[in-house]
mmCIF file of C-alpha atoms in Angstrom:
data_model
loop_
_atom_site.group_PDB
_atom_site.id
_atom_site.type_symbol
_atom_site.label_atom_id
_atom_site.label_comp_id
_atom_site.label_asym_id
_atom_site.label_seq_id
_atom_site.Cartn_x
_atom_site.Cartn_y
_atom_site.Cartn_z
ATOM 1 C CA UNK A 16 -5.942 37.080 -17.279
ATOM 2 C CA UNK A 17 -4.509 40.414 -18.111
ATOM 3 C CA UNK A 18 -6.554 43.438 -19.085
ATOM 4 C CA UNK A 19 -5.367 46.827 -20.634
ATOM 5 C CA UNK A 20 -7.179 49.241 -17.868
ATOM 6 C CA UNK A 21 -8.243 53.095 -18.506
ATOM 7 C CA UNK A 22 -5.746 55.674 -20.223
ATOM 8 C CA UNK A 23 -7.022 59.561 -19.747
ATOM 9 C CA UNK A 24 -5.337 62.143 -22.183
ATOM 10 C CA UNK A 25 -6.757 65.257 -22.188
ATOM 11 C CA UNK A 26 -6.318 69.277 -21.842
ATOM 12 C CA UNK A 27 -8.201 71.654 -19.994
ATOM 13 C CA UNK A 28 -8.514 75.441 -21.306
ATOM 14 C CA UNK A 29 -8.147 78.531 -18.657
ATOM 15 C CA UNK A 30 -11.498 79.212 -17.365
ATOM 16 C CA UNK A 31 -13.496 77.058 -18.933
ATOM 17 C CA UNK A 32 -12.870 78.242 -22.108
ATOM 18 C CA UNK A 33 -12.414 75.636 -24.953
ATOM 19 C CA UNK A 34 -10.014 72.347 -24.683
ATOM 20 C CA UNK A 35 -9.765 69.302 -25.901
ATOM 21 C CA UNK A 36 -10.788 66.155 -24.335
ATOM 22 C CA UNK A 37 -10.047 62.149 -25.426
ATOM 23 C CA UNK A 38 -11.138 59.412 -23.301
ATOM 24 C CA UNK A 39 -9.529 56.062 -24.166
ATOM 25 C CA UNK A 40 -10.763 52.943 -22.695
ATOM 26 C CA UNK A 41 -9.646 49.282 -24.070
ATOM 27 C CA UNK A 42 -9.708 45.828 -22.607
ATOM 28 C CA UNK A 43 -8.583 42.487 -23.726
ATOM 29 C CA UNK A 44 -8.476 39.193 -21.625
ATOM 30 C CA UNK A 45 -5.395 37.134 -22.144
ATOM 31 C CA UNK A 46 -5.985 33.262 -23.546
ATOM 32 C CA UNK A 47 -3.617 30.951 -22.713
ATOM 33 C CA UNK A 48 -0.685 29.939 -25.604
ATOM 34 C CA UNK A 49 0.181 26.405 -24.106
ATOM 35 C CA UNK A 50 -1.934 24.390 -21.547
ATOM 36 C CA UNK A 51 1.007 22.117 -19.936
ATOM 37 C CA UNK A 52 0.682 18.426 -18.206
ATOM 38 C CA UNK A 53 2.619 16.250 -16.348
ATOM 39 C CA UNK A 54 4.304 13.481 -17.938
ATOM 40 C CA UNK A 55 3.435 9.954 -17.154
ATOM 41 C CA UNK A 56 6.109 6.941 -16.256
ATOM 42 C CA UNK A 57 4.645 3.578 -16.153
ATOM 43 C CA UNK A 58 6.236 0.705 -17.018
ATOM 44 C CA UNK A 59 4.680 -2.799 -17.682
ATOM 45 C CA UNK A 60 6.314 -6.112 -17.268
ATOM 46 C CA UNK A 61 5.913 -9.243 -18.782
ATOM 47 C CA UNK A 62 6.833 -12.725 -18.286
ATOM 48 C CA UNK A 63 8.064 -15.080 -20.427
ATOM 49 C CA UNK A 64 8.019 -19.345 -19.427
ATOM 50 C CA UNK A 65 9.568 -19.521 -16.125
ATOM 51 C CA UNK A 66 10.648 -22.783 -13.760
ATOM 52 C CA UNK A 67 12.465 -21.827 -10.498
ATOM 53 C CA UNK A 68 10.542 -24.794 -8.868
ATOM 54 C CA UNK A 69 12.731 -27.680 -7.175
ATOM 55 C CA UNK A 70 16.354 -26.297 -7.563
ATOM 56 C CA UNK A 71 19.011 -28.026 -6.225
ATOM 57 C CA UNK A 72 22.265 -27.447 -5.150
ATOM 58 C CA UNK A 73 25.153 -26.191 -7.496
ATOM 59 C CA UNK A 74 21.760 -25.455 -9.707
ATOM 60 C CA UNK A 75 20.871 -21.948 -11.212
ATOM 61 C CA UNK A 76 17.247 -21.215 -13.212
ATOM 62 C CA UNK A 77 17.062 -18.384 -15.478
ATOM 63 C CA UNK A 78 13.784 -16.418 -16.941
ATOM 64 C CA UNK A 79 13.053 -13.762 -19.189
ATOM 65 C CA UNK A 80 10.746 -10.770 -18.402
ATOM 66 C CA UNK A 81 9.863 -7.925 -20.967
ATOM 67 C CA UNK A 82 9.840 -4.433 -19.785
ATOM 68 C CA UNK A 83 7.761 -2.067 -21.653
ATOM 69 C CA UNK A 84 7.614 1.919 -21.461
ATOM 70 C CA UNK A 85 3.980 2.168 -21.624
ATOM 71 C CA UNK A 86 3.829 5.999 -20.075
ATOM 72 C CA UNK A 87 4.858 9.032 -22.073
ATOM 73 C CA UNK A 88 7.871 10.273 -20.858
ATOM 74 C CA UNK A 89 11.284 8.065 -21.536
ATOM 75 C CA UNK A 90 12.884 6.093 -18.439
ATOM 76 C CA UNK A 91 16.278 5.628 -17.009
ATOM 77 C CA UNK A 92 15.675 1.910 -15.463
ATOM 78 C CA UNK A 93 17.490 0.599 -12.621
ATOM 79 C CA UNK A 94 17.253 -2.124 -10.007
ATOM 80 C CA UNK A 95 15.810 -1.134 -6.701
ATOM 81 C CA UNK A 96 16.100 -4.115 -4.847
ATOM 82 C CA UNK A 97 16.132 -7.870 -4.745
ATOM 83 C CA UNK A 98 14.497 -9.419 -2.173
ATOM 84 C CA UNK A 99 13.899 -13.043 -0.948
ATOM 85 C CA UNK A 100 17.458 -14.824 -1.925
ATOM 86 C CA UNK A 101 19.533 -14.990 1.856
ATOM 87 C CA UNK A 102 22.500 -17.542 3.464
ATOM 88 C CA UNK A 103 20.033 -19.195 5.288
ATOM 89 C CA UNK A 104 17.874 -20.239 2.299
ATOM 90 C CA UNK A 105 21.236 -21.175 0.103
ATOM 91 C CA UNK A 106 20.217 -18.555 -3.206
ATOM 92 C CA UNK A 107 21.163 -15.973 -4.874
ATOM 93 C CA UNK A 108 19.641 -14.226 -7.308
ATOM 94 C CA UNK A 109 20.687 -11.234 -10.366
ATOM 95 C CA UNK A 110 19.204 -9.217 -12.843
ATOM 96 C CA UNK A 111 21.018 -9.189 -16.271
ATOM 97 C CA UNK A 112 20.162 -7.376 -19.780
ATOM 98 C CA UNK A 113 18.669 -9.371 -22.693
ATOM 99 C CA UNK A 114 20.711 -12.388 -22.517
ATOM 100 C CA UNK A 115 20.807 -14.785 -19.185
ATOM 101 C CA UNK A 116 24.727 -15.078 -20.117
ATOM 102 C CA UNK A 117 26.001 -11.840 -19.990
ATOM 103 C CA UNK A 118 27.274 -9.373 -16.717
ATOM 104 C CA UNK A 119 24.788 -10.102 -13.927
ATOM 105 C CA UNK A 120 23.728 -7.046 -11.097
ATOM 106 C CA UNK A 121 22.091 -7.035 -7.948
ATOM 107 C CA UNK A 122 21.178 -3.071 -8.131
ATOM 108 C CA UNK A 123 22.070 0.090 -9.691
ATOM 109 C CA UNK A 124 22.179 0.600 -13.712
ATOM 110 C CA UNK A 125 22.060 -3.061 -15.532
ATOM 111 C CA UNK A 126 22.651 -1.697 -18.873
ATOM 112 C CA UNK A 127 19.370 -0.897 -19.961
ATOM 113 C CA UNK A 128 20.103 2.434 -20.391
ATOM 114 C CA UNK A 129 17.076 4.604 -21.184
ATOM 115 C CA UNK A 130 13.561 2.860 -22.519
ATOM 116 C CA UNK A 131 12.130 5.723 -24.942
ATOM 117 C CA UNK A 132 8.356 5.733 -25.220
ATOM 118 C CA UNK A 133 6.881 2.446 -26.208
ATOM 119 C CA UNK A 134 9.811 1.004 -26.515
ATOM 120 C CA UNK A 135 10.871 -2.477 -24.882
ATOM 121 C CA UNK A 136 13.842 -4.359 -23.349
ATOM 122 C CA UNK A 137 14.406 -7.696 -22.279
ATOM 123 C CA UNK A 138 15.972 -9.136 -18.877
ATOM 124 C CA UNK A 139 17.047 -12.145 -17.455
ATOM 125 C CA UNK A 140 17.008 -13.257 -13.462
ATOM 126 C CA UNK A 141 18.939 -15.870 -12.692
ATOM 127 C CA UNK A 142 18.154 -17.778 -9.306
ATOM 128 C CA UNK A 143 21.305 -19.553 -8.152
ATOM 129 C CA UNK A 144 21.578 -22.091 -5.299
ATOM 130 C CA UNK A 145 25.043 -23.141 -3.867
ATOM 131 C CA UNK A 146 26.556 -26.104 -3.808
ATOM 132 C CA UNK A 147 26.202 -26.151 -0.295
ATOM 133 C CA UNK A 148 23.437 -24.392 1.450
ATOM 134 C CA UNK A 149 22.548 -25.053 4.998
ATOM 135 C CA UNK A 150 19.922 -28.335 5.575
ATOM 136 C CA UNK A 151 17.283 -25.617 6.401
ATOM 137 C CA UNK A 152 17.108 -24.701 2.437
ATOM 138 C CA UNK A 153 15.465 -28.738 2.265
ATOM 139 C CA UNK A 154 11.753 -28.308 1.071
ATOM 140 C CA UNK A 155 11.704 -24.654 1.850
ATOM 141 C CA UNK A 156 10.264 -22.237 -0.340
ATOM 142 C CA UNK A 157 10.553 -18.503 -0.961
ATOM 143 C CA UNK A 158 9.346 -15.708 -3.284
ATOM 144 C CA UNK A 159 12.299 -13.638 -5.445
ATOM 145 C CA UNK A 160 11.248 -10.142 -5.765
ATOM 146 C CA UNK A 161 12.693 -7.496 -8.188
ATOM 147 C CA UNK A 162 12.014 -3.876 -8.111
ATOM 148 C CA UNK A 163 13.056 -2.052 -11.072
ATOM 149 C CA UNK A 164 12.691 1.894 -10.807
ATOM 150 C CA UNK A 165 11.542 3.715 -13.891
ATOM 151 C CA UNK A 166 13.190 7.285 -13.823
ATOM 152 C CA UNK A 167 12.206 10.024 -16.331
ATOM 153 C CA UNK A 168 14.969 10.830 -18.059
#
């Protein structure tokens, strides 16, 4: 709020003897030109068909997910982590852009580049097993987690 406060001008005669006098008084309150808000990132993933049940050795299962920028501010994406894949459970496991084919990664930038508002991208994981994991891999199960970051950009 800003406000213009009192201004006096005036003149005083010798002895009280004539003058001039002006009394100006104006105030104004300031309204705001722009109200500003913080952006939003959120990003929404969905899954397409996906069997990573029963893999075998020298085996690798792929699946799509769809990544949508559903907040409104665009996002640099990048891999976080990848969890659940170790030596003693025989997998491995990568995060690849669009096609299941292509240049894997296991974190860092995986060519998505930036996903502009409501915009969406495709990636693949790929689950691998080797050919020869250790006998505790038999009938074991795990869960494969991916964290993708979503970065303004």
């Amino acid at each position: 709020r800003s406000e213009l406060h009192v201004i006096r001008i005036g003149s005083l005669g010798a002895l009280g003897a004539g003058g001039t006098y002006a009394f100006l008084n104006a105030s104004a309150a300031a309204q705001p030109s722009a109200t500003l808000t913080a952006g939003t990132a959120s990003l929404s993933v969905t899954a397409g068909a996906q069997n990573f049940s029963n893999i075998a050795p020298g085996q690798t299962r792929t699946g799509l997910f769809t990544l949508t920028n559903v907040g409104d501010v665009p996002l640099n994406l990048t891999i976080s982590s990848i969890t659940g894949p170790s030596a003693a459970n025989g997998l491995t496991a990568t995060i690849g852009n669009s096609t299941c084919g292509g240049t894997q990664y296991t974190s860092g930038s995986f060519g998505a580049g930036t996903l502009a508002v409501g915009a969406s991208t495709t990636v693949c994981l790929t689950v691998s097993m080797g050919a020869s994991p250790p006998n505790s891999a038999q009938w074991a199960s795990t869960t494969v987690s991916v964290l993708i970051a979503g970065a303004q950009a």
